[in-house]
Structure formats: C-alpha cells, structure tokens
Short mmCIF file of C-alpha atoms in Angstrom, two decimals:
data_model
loop_
_atom_site.label_atom_id
_atom_site.label_comp_id
_atom_site.label_asym_id
_atom_site.label_seq_id
_atom_site.Cartn_x
_atom_site.Cartn_y
_atom_site.Cartn_z
CA MET A 168 53.03 -14.68 -48.88
CA THR A 169 54.18 -12.75 -51.27
CA THR A 170 53.12 -8.81 -51.47
CA ARG A 171 50.52 -9.77 -54.52
CA HIS A 172 49.31 -12.50 -52.40
CA THR A 173 48.70 -10.23 -49.64
CA ILE A 174 46.96 -8.03 -51.68
CA GLN A 175 45.26 -10.51 -53.41
CA SER A 176 43.62 -11.66 -49.92
CA ALA A 177 42.37 -8.78 -49.02
CA THR A 178 41.22 -7.46 -51.90
CA ALA A 179 38.92 -11.03 -52.09
CA PHE A 180 37.54 -10.73 -48.79
CA LEU A 181 36.60 -6.64 -48.73
CA ALA A 182 34.87 -8.13 -51.88
CA CYS A 183 33.09 -10.52 -50.01
CA ALA A 184 32.52 -8.13 -47.56
CA LEU A 185 31.57 -5.13 -49.82
CA LEU A 186 29.20 -6.99 -51.37
CA ALA A 187 27.40 -7.94 -48.81
CA ALA A 188 27.14 -4.24 -47.81
CA GLY A 189 26.00 -3.98 -50.99
CA CYS A 190 28.09 -0.48 -51.20
CA PHE A 191 30.83 -2.75 -53.88
CA GLN A 192 32.49 -0.87 -55.99
CA GLN A 193 34.47 -2.25 -59.42
CA SER A 194 36.96 0.54 -58.07
CA PRO A 195 41.35 0.61 -57.51
CA GLU A 196 40.68 1.40 -53.81
CA LEU A 197 39.34 -2.10 -53.23
CA SER A 198 42.33 -3.12 -51.95
CA ALA A 199 43.57 -2.55 -48.08
CA SER A 200 47.25 -2.43 -48.65
CA SER A 201 47.39 -0.77 -51.56
CA THR A 202 50.04 1.76 -51.27
CA ALA A 203 51.27 4.68 -54.55
CA THR A 204 53.16 2.10 -56.87
CA THR A 205 55.97 5.21 -57.56
CA THR A 206 55.86 8.45 -55.03
CA PRO A 207 56.41 11.70 -56.85
CA SER A 208 60.57 12.61 -56.76
CA SER A 209 59.52 16.42 -55.82
CA ALA A 210 55.22 17.28 -55.12
CA ALA A 211 53.85 19.32 -57.72
CA SER A 212 54.59 23.23 -57.24
CA SER A 213 51.18 24.89 -55.49
CA PRO A 214 50.04 27.58 -57.58
CA ASP A 215 50.10 30.98 -56.63
CA GLU A 216 47.28 32.11 -54.58
CA ALA A 217 44.54 33.79 -56.35
CA SER A 218 43.16 37.51 -55.18
CA PRO A 219 39.61 38.11 -55.17
CA SER A 220 40.12 39.57 -58.03
CA ALA A 221 42.01 37.17 -60.21
CA THR A 222 39.74 35.05 -62.58
CA THR A 223 39.09 30.98 -62.80
CA ALA A 224 40.87 30.20 -66.05
CA GLN A 225 39.92 26.80 -67.62
CA ALA A 226 42.30 24.12 -67.20
CA ASP A 227 44.82 23.66 -69.96
CA GLY A 228 43.01 22.06 -73.35
CA GLY A 229 39.99 22.80 -71.94
CA ASP A 230 36.65 23.65 -73.70
CA THR A 231 36.60 27.53 -73.16
CA ALA A 232 32.75 27.84 -74.55
CA ASP A 233 31.21 27.27 -71.45
CA CYS A 234 33.20 29.89 -69.96
CA ILE A 235 32.57 33.51 -68.50
CA ASP A 236 33.83 36.36 -70.59
CA PRO A 237 36.23 37.76 -67.85
CA THR A 238 35.74 41.58 -68.86
CA THR A 239 31.32 41.55 -69.01
CA PHE A 240 31.73 39.31 -65.23
CA ASP A 241 28.99 40.33 -63.33
CA ARG A 242 28.64 38.76 -59.38
CA ASN A 243 25.31 39.57 -58.97
CA LYS A 244 24.12 37.40 -62.57
CA ASP A 245 23.16 33.35 -61.51
CA TYR A 246 25.70 31.76 -64.30
CA PHE A 247 23.84 28.00 -63.27
CA PRO A 248 20.68 29.08 -64.81
CA ASP A 249 20.12 24.33 -64.13
CA LYS A 250 20.95 23.61 -60.91
CA VAL A 251 20.36 19.78 -58.88
CA GLU A 252 18.93 19.12 -55.34
CA PHE A 253 19.74 15.80 -53.93
CA LYS A 254 16.10 14.34 -52.52
CA GLU A 255 17.06 11.05 -51.36
CA ALA A 256 20.52 10.80 -51.08
CA LYS A 257 21.65 12.40 -47.31
CA LEU A 258 25.24 12.64 -47.84
CA ILE A 259 25.59 15.38 -50.10
CA GLU A 260 24.38 18.96 -50.29
CA VAL A 261 24.71 21.80 -53.13
CA GLU A 262 24.42 25.26 -52.97
CA TYR A 263 24.17 27.75 -55.88
CA HIS A 264 26.27 31.85 -55.25
CA ASN A 265 25.72 33.40 -58.24
CA PHE A 266 29.11 32.01 -60.04
CA TYR A 267 30.08 29.51 -57.57
CA LYS A 268 28.66 25.84 -55.75
CA THR A 269 29.30 23.88 -53.11
CA ILE A 270 29.44 21.05 -52.07
CA SER A 271 29.45 18.71 -48.62
CA ILE A 272 30.37 15.84 -48.63
CA THR A 273 29.95 13.96 -45.04
CA ASN A 274 31.31 10.56 -44.00
CA PRO A 275 28.60 8.17 -41.85
CA ASP A 276 31.16 7.05 -39.86
CA THR A 277 32.97 9.81 -38.80
CA GLN A 278 29.67 12.24 -39.70
CA ALA A 279 33.16 14.13 -40.88
CA VAL A 280 32.37 16.51 -43.89
CA GLN A 281 34.58 16.99 -46.30
CA LYS A 282 33.57 20.74 -48.19
CA ALA A 283 34.58 21.64 -51.51
CA VAL A 284 34.42 25.28 -53.30
CA LEU A 285 33.39 25.07 -57.06
CA VAL A 286 33.68 28.14 -59.64
CA LYS A 287 32.45 28.95 -62.87
CA CYS A 288 35.96 28.95 -65.32
CA GLY A 289 36.60 32.80 -66.18
CA ALA A 290 34.64 34.34 -62.49
CA GLU A 291 36.58 36.11 -60.09
CA GLN A 292 37.57 34.23 -56.95
CA PRO A 293 35.26 33.99 -54.19
CA ASP A 294 35.01 36.43 -51.21
CA LEU A 295 34.72 32.83 -48.57
CA GLY A 296 33.83 32.82 -44.88
CA PRO A 297 35.57 31.20 -42.32
CA ASP A 298 33.41 28.37 -43.15
CA LEU A 299 34.93 27.63 -45.89
CA GLU A 300 38.66 28.13 -44.99
CA GLU A 301 39.97 24.72 -45.17
CA ALA A 302 37.71 24.21 -48.79
CA LYS A 303 39.20 23.17 -52.39
CA VAL A 304 38.94 25.42 -55.31
CA ILE A 305 38.19 23.59 -58.58
CA THR A 306 36.95 25.77 -61.55
CA VAL A 307 34.05 24.48 -62.98
CA PRO A 308 34.15 22.30 -66.22
CA ALA A 309 36.34 20.34 -64.69
CA THR A 310 38.52 18.34 -68.03
CA ARG A 311 40.31 16.21 -65.91
CA ILE A 312 39.16 14.15 -63.54
CA ILE A 313 40.47 10.88 -62.13
CA THR A 314 37.84 8.36 -61.59
CA PRO A 315 39.67 4.86 -59.92
CA SER A 316 36.40 3.62 -60.06
CA THR A 317 34.70 2.02 -62.94
CA THR A 318 31.23 2.84 -61.37
CA GLU A 319 31.93 6.90 -61.97
CA ILE A 320 32.98 6.27 -65.17
CA SER A 321 29.65 4.71 -66.54
CA ASN A 322 27.89 8.37 -63.90
CA PHE A 323 30.19 9.87 -66.60
CA GLU A 324 28.90 7.89 -69.99
CA LEU A 325 25.03 8.80 -68.83
CA LEU A 326 25.64 12.04 -68.47
CA ASP A 327 27.21 12.32 -71.84
CA ALA A 328 30.90 13.74 -70.35
CA LEU A 329 33.81 11.46 -71.25
CA ASP A 330 36.06 13.49 -72.16
CA HIS A 331 36.01 15.44 -68.82
CA ILE A 332 37.36 12.35 -67.47
CA GLY A 333 42.10 12.79 -67.38
CA ALA A 334 41.97 9.14 -65.89
CA THR A 335 40.78 6.38 -65.27
CA GLY A 336 41.89 3.54 -63.50
CA ALA A 337 42.81 -0.19 -64.68
CA THR A 338 40.94 -0.72 -67.52
CA GLU A 339 40.09 -4.59 -67.56
CA TYR A 340 37.50 -4.60 -65.29
CA ILE A 341 35.86 -1.81 -67.33
CA SER A 342 32.67 -3.22 -69.91
CA SER A 343 31.54 -0.02 -71.34
CA THR A 344 32.46 -0.92 -75.45
CA LYS A 345 31.51 2.87 -75.40
CA ALA A 346 34.29 3.95 -72.77
CA LEU A 347 37.04 2.01 -73.79
CA GLU A 348 36.96 3.24 -76.97
CA TYR A 349 36.87 6.51 -75.90
CA PHE A 350 39.69 6.25 -73.97
CA LYS A 351 41.17 4.92 -76.20
CA THR A 352 40.95 6.99 -79.24
CA ALA A 353 41.43 10.12 -76.27
CA ASN A 354 44.71 8.90 -74.93
CA THR A 355 43.57 8.72 -71.83
CA PRO A 356 45.85 7.05 -69.28
CA ALA A 357 45.13 4.02 -66.33
CA ILE A 358 47.11 5.29 -63.51
CA ALA A 359 46.71 1.59 -61.52
CA ASN A 360 47.09 -1.84 -61.89
CA PRO A 361 44.23 -4.21 -61.63
CA ASN A 362 46.01 -4.89 -58.15
CA GLY A 363 44.98 -1.58 -57.56
CA ASP A 364 47.53 -0.06 -57.19
CA ILE A 365 48.11 3.70 -58.84
CA ASP A 366 51.21 5.39 -59.71
CA VAL A 367 51.48 8.84 -58.18
CA GLU A 368 53.84 10.39 -60.91
CA GLN A 369 51.66 8.80 -63.09
CA ALA A 370 48.16 10.31 -62.22
CA LEU A 371 50.02 13.51 -61.49
CA ALA A 372 51.30 14.13 -65.19
CA VAL A 373 47.95 14.26 -66.53
CA LYS A 374 47.40 17.41 -64.08
CA PRO A 375 44.04 16.38 -62.72
CA ASP A 376 41.70 19.36 -61.70
CA VAL A 377 40.82 16.24 -59.18
CA THR A 378 40.93 13.29 -58.12
CA LEU A 379 38.31 10.96 -56.95
CA MET A 380 38.03 8.82 -54.11
CA SER A 381 36.01 6.05 -53.16
CA GLY A 382 36.87 2.92 -50.85
CA MET A 383 39.27 2.36 -49.32
CA ALA A 384 41.88 5.10 -48.53
CA ASN A 385 45.22 4.97 -49.94
CA ASP A 386 48.79 6.09 -49.44
CA ALA A 387 48.63 7.43 -53.31
CA TYR A 388 45.35 9.65 -52.44
CA THR A 389 47.10 11.22 -49.09
CA ALA A 390 49.72 12.20 -52.43
CA ILE A 391 47.63 13.58 -55.03
CA ALA A 392 46.44 15.49 -51.94
CA ALA A 393 50.06 16.78 -51.03
CA ALA A 394 50.42 17.69 -54.17
CA ASP A 395 48.04 20.03 -54.31
CA VAL A 396 44.61 18.50 -55.93
CA PRO A 397 41.75 18.17 -54.89
CA VAL A 398 40.51 14.88 -53.48
CA LEU A 399 36.93 14.58 -53.27
CA ASP A 400 35.13 11.64 -51.42
CA ASP A 401 32.44 9.48 -53.53
CA ASN A 402 30.06 8.45 -50.89
CA ALA A 403 27.18 6.99 -53.12
CA TRP A 404 28.76 3.33 -51.81
CA LEU A 405 27.69 4.47 -48.13
CA GLU A 406 24.40 6.06 -49.04
CA ALA A 407 21.09 4.03 -47.53
CA THR A 408 18.97 3.18 -50.24
CA PRO A 409 20.00 2.57 -53.94
CA LEU A 410 17.74 5.64 -54.65
CA GLY A 411 19.89 7.80 -53.35
CA ARG A 412 23.42 6.30 -54.55
CA ALA A 413 21.94 6.68 -58.20
CA GLU A 414 21.75 10.51 -57.16
CA TRP A 415 24.83 10.68 -56.81
CA LEU A 416 24.68 11.02 -60.62
CA LYS A 417 23.89 14.84 -59.87
CA PHE A 418 27.53 14.82 -58.01
CA PHE A 419 29.06 14.53 -61.24
CA ALA A 420 26.96 16.58 -63.43
CA VAL A 421 28.02 19.26 -60.70
CA LEU A 422 31.60 18.65 -61.26
CA THR A 423 30.95 19.15 -65.42
CA ASN A 424 27.83 21.68 -65.69
CA THR A 425 25.16 18.84 -67.16
CA GLU A 426 23.25 19.19 -64.26
CA ALA A 427 20.38 19.37 -66.17
CA LYS A 428 21.23 16.42 -67.84
CA ALA A 429 21.78 15.30 -65.08
CA ASN A 430 17.86 16.19 -63.78
CA THR A 431 16.36 14.13 -66.54
CA GLU A 432 18.08 10.43 -66.20
CA TYR A 433 17.67 10.49 -62.58
CA ASN A 434 13.73 11.27 -62.91
CA ARG A 435 13.52 8.65 -65.11
CA ILE A 436 15.44 6.84 -63.53
CA GLU A 437 13.42 7.24 -60.11
CA THR A 438 10.30 7.02 -62.02
CA ALA A 439 11.02 3.19 -63.37
CA TYR A 440 11.85 3.12 -59.81
CA ASN A 441 8.86 3.24 -57.90
CA THR A 442 6.77 1.40 -61.22
CA VAL A 443 8.43 -1.18 -60.31
CA LYS A 444 7.83 -1.05 -55.92
CA GLU A 445 4.98 -0.33 -56.71
CA GLN A 446 3.79 -2.92 -58.70
CA VAL A 447 4.67 -5.39 -56.41
CA ALA A 448 3.53 -3.10 -52.88
CA SER A 449 -0.24 -5.14 -54.06
CA GLU A 450 1.49 -8.70 -53.86
CA ALA A 451 -0.47 -10.78 -50.68
CA SER A 452 2.56 -12.78 -49.95
CA LYS A 453 5.98 -11.63 -49.13
CA PRO A 454 9.23 -14.61 -50.13
CA THR A 455 11.67 -14.22 -46.85
CA VAL A 456 14.91 -13.92 -48.34
CA LEU A 457 18.50 -14.07 -46.99
CA ALA A 458 21.23 -12.19 -48.40
CA GLY A 459 25.28 -11.48 -48.33
CA SER A 460 28.03 -14.79 -49.22
CA VAL A 461 30.57 -16.61 -47.19
CA TYR A 462 34.22 -15.97 -46.51
CA GLN A 463 36.61 -18.31 -44.53
CA GLY A 464 33.10 -19.77 -42.95
CA GLN A 465 32.40 -16.78 -41.95
CA TRP A 466 28.91 -14.49 -43.72
CA TYR A 467 28.99 -11.23 -44.63
CA VAL A 468 25.12 -9.60 -44.30
CA PRO A 469 24.35 -6.58 -44.99
CA GLY A 470 23.13 -4.69 -41.85
CA ASN A 471 18.92 -3.98 -41.67
CA ASP A 472 19.52 -0.13 -42.75
CA SER A 473 21.30 -0.66 -45.63
CA TYR A 474 20.37 -0.58 -48.83
CA VAL A 475 20.57 -4.59 -50.11
CA ALA A 476 17.80 -4.57 -47.36
CA LYS A 477 16.07 -1.96 -48.71
CA PHE A 478 16.33 -3.54 -52.47
CA ILE A 479 14.88 -6.29 -50.98
CA GLU A 480 11.76 -4.00 -49.12
CA ASP A 481 11.47 -2.30 -52.20
CA ALA A 482 11.07 -5.95 -54.37
CA GLY A 483 8.45 -6.41 -52.47
CA GLY A 484 10.37 -9.74 -50.01
CA SER A 485 10.64 -9.72 -46.75
CA TYR A 486 14.40 -9.99 -45.25
CA VAL A 487 15.26 -12.64 -42.85
CA MET A 488 18.56 -10.87 -41.03
CA LYS A 489 16.85 -7.93 -39.15
CA SER A 490 19.34 -8.39 -35.95
CA ALA A 491 21.91 -7.56 -38.67
CA PRO A 492 22.59 -4.00 -37.41
CA GLY A 493 23.38 -1.42 -39.30
CA GLY A 494 23.84 0.21 -43.08
CA GLY A 495 26.92 -1.88 -43.05
CA SER A 496 27.85 -6.06 -43.35
CA GLU A 497 29.29 -7.13 -40.21
CA PRO A 498 30.71 -10.51 -39.98
CA VAL A 499 27.82 -13.18 -38.48
CA ASP A 500 29.21 -16.75 -36.89
CA PHE A 501 27.94 -19.29 -40.53
CA GLU A 502 25.37 -20.27 -37.33
CA LYS A 503 23.58 -17.12 -36.64
CA VAL A 504 22.63 -17.59 -40.16
CA VAL A 505 21.27 -20.74 -40.65
CA ALA A 506 19.45 -20.30 -37.32
CA GLU A 507 18.28 -17.31 -38.52
CA GLY A 508 17.94 -17.42 -42.83
CA GLY A 509 18.21 -21.11 -42.89
CA GLN A 510 14.15 -21.26 -43.97
CA ALA A 511 14.64 -18.06 -46.61
CA ASP A 512 12.53 -18.69 -49.84
CA ILE A 513 15.20 -16.89 -51.70
CA TRP A 514 19.19 -16.45 -51.22
CA ILE A 515 20.78 -13.31 -53.25
CA ASN A 516 24.23 -11.90 -53.58
CA ALA A 517 26.30 -14.25 -52.64
CA GLN A 518 28.54 -14.41 -55.28
CA SER A 519 31.05 -12.20 -55.95
CA SER A 520 33.70 -12.97 -58.38
CA ALA A 521 33.45 -14.67 -61.19
CA PRO A 522 33.52 -17.37 -62.67
CA ALA A 523 29.36 -17.90 -62.43
CA TRP A 524 28.34 -20.77 -60.39
CA ALA A 525 26.27 -22.70 -62.60
CA SER A 526 24.90 -24.98 -60.73
CA THR A 527 23.67 -26.12 -57.10
CA ALA A 528 26.81 -28.04 -57.21
CA ASP A 529 29.17 -25.17 -57.35
CA ILE A 530 27.20 -23.56 -54.82
CA ILE A 531 28.24 -27.09 -52.37
CA ALA A 532 31.29 -27.33 -53.41
CA VAL A 533 31.88 -23.86 -51.23
CA ASP A 534 31.11 -25.12 -48.32
CA ALA A 535 29.04 -28.32 -48.34
CA ARG A 536 26.54 -27.00 -45.21
CA LEU A 537 25.15 -24.51 -47.50
CA GLY A 538 23.51 -27.64 -49.08
CA GLU A 539 21.40 -27.21 -45.94
CA LEU A 540 20.05 -23.62 -47.27
CA LYS A 541 16.00 -23.92 -48.19
CA ALA A 542 17.88 -22.09 -50.78
CA VAL A 543 20.03 -23.43 -52.37
CA LYS A 544 17.48 -26.37 -52.28
CA ASP A 545 14.80 -25.10 -53.99
CA GLY A 546 16.77 -23.96 -56.81
CA LYS A 547 16.46 -20.31 -55.64
CA VAL A 548 19.91 -18.45 -54.87
CA PHE A 549 20.20 -15.17 -57.52
CA ASN A 550 23.68 -13.38 -57.79
CA PRO A 551 24.21 -10.61 -59.83
CA MET A 552 26.28 -11.49 -62.15
CA LYS A 553 24.29 -12.19 -65.08
CA LYS A 554 27.53 -9.65 -67.34
CA ILE A 555 30.94 -10.50 -67.37
CA GLY A 556 33.58 -8.67 -69.14
CA PRO A 557 36.61 -10.42 -71.02
CA GLY A 558 38.53 -8.65 -68.46
CA GLY A 559 36.75 -10.49 -65.66
CA GLY A 560 35.11 -7.17 -64.60
CA ASN A 561 31.30 -6.95 -63.65
CA GLU A 562 28.95 -5.30 -65.56
CA TYR A 563 26.68 -5.29 -62.79
CA TRP A 564 29.04 -2.99 -60.16
CA GLU A 565 30.11 -0.46 -63.30
CA THR A 566 25.72 0.20 -64.50
CA GLY A 567 23.64 -1.01 -61.70
CA VAL A 568 24.50 0.88 -59.96
CA ILE A 569 23.11 3.78 -61.87
CA GLN A 570 20.16 1.43 -62.83
CA PRO A 571 18.45 1.27 -59.36
CA ASP A 572 15.32 0.90 -61.36
CA VAL A 573 16.22 -2.14 -63.55
CA VAL A 574 18.22 -3.76 -59.71
CA LEU A 575 14.46 -4.12 -58.76
CA HIS A 576 13.22 -5.43 -62.00
CA ASP A 577 15.98 -7.99 -61.98
CA LEU A 578 15.00 -8.97 -57.59
CA ALA A 579 11.60 -8.35 -58.12
CA ALA A 580 11.05 -10.55 -60.73
CA ALA A 581 12.41 -13.13 -58.77
CA PHE A 582 10.94 -13.10 -56.15
CA HIS A 583 7.61 -12.27 -57.80
CA PRO A 584 8.14 -14.47 -60.99
CA ASP A 585 4.14 -15.35 -61.88
CA ALA A 586 4.06 -11.02 -61.72
CA PHE A 587 6.64 -10.85 -63.76
CA THR A 588 6.65 -13.87 -66.48
CA ASP A 589 7.46 -12.27 -69.25
CA TYR A 590 10.48 -9.85 -68.43
CA GLU A 591 14.11 -10.99 -68.09
CA PRO A 592 16.34 -10.28 -65.90
CA VAL A 593 19.57 -7.67 -66.57
CA TYR A 594 22.32 -9.19 -64.18
CA TYR A 595 21.11 -11.51 -61.74
CA LEU A 596 21.38 -15.27 -63.04
CA ASN A 597 19.20 -18.14 -61.14
CA VAL A 598 21.74 -20.88 -60.35
CA GLY A 599 20.73 -24.21 -61.15
CA LYS A 600 18.06 -22.59 -63.74
#
C-alpha cells in the first residue's frame, strides 16, 4: 500500500469514528499519518525577549487603529470594555486584566491545561506570575492566524473577521463563497493539501501570530511550535454539548478583539436553540434513535455523554445506545448495535462522506445486514449530507458547528414531523424519501 493510500485509509477510518462522536471537522489534521511535507530549512529566529517596559507592537501589516497609544498607556485602565464569559463551554476560560487577557484551554482526556497571554497591541508587557511562565504571549488583535480547519473559518466569517486569517488549510473543502472570494482577493495562502499535509516552510513564511490546531497533532504543528510560533488547541470539538461547542465562537473573538460581536451572535444562537428545545419538550412521545456509522464491520457509536447524544435528547428523541460510555466514540461490534438499536425508530449520522446515499439500496450496498434495521425498513435514516460543496466538502462541518440551533431544528423535524410540517431541513437528508 502506498503512503498516499495509507493516509486516505486513515482519514476514512477517523472520519467514521469522529462522525459517530459528533466531533468530526473538515480539518487537514484528520490524517493520522500526516506529517510536514517540508521542514524548515532553519528554525525561525526567536524574537528578542521583551522587557516589562517594552510595548507590544501590532503585527506587521495589521490595522493599528485599535492599538493603545504607548505614550498614554495606563496599566490601571481597562482597555477591554467588551468581555466574554464562557457559560456552556467547559474546556476554556478567559480572564481580563486591564490591558491583557489570559486563556486556559483544557484537554478533557489528559486534563492538561494550555495557557496563553493575549496582550493588547501598544501595551507594555505584563508582569507574569509563576503560573504563566510557560504561557505563550500573543499580541491582539492577532492579524495573521493560521486556520487549518474549515470550522474555524466559519467562526471568523460570523465575527466579520476573515481579515485576521493569514493562511488556511486546503481550500477544496471550503463551502463559503464569501470566504473563498475574500481569500482569493487577499491572496491568502493555503498551506495544506487535501490529504492534510501542512507545508511548514510556507506556513512560517506567513509570519503567523498564532496557529490553531483542532483534531490530531502531527509533526507539522511540532515544527511550527519549534519555530516559536504559538500553537493553540481548538478543543471545541471535545465539548459535551452543542451549545458548548458553538460557544467557542468567543475563543476566536478573544483572539481578534471582537467580543461584542461574539456575545451578540452567541446569545442569538442560544435563544434559537432553546426555543426549539422547549417546543419539542411538550411532545408526548420520544422516538428511539440510533446514531453512528459502520466501518469495516464495526459500528462507531457516540458515547452517552457526547454532544450527539445531547442533540438527540434536546430534539425530543431517546438515544438507544446508553451503554456506550463517555463523550467520544467507541468501536462496537455490529451484533451489539443490532441487539440494542436494531429496533430504533430513527437512525442518524450514518454517513460521513460524499456522494450522499440516495436510497435504502445504497445503504444495503454498504452492508446487507443494515437492511434488517427497523429505521432502514421504515425509511427513517437521516444524514447531514444536504449541502455538499463542489470540492466534496460538507457544509455541515463548516457552518453546522456554529448553527446548532439549525441542526437541532433539523433533528426535531425528523423526530417530530407533525410538529414541523412547514419546516425545510437545512443540513439533513432523509435517505430514500
């Protein structure tokens, strides 16, 4: 098997597993075997250590209109009148300290906490205590952010902050016309290929303020970090609830000083989500729901504490695989899934890649045993495959993350069609209907 095929196989495998958990992103780092396609010919020289009295300059080429005038800088003045607070998201915290912010990002598997200090441009360097000795210091607003994931791009677009992106991953999977047009006009480089391999030299040539990493780490991120570029974990996909994941919009706002916009948008999303949730709460019956996809004879099912399970609950359904532990996804024998979920009324998220199934015959072609599932027999299989871009990218992974209210509406309509007779689903297709 060639290296290329190895990468593609690993990508397909992970796509199935991550889709089942509800944590998949159209992200170049999906390839388990991805490595840097090139390595830096020499490590980027580290900037001079800033003394406490040094000021933090805006990145080259950035807009300095929002920067502090160093001649009037006052350590006791609050330079961040607009602030965010994380309510639903549990893996990130932010604190404000007049002219700088600190963020703490938690990995739920290891409980490791990554910290960064975000200093407003024009301010003096803060005096950092022992707990922040290892923290990366980043000037904000950051104007050259590397965003390998399409999900990240959708957050910047919602914040009207596309101009803060210095480089993207592969553009083939970007669905947004607005983003594509902006990147073309701005000559924003794509520093990864469709297989997910990141060109480190090209990435460093952007002189990034920060690189974001969502999904799996690989050698490219290690090389970028070794060149003294901060690499921050985007752990939105590890949140346990749909609103928790959407609230990471505020993380991108903290980097770009667009907190006011983030608060407005998140409050709108939260209100719309809860409106749908309350509407289905009064429904007398709850259909039983199976979730996840089959890969090489095993079923990758979302854990009972995953955000997919939360979606099912909030949409007025009853998740059948309650024995599946945790918030991720685990491979489960086909026989176990059939025993627990074979009679489920509805099956969701069964498919992860284009082309979309058009009929139950397409499902059975994958595995003849799937034809025995009640949901397949009844024609109640719903996949988020309605909006596939020309390059094969699925808009569900791009904008669905910041539109959990819309995703919930789609699922609620699938579970309770009589309550949503005039609703047209945005992301989900009913296979065979």
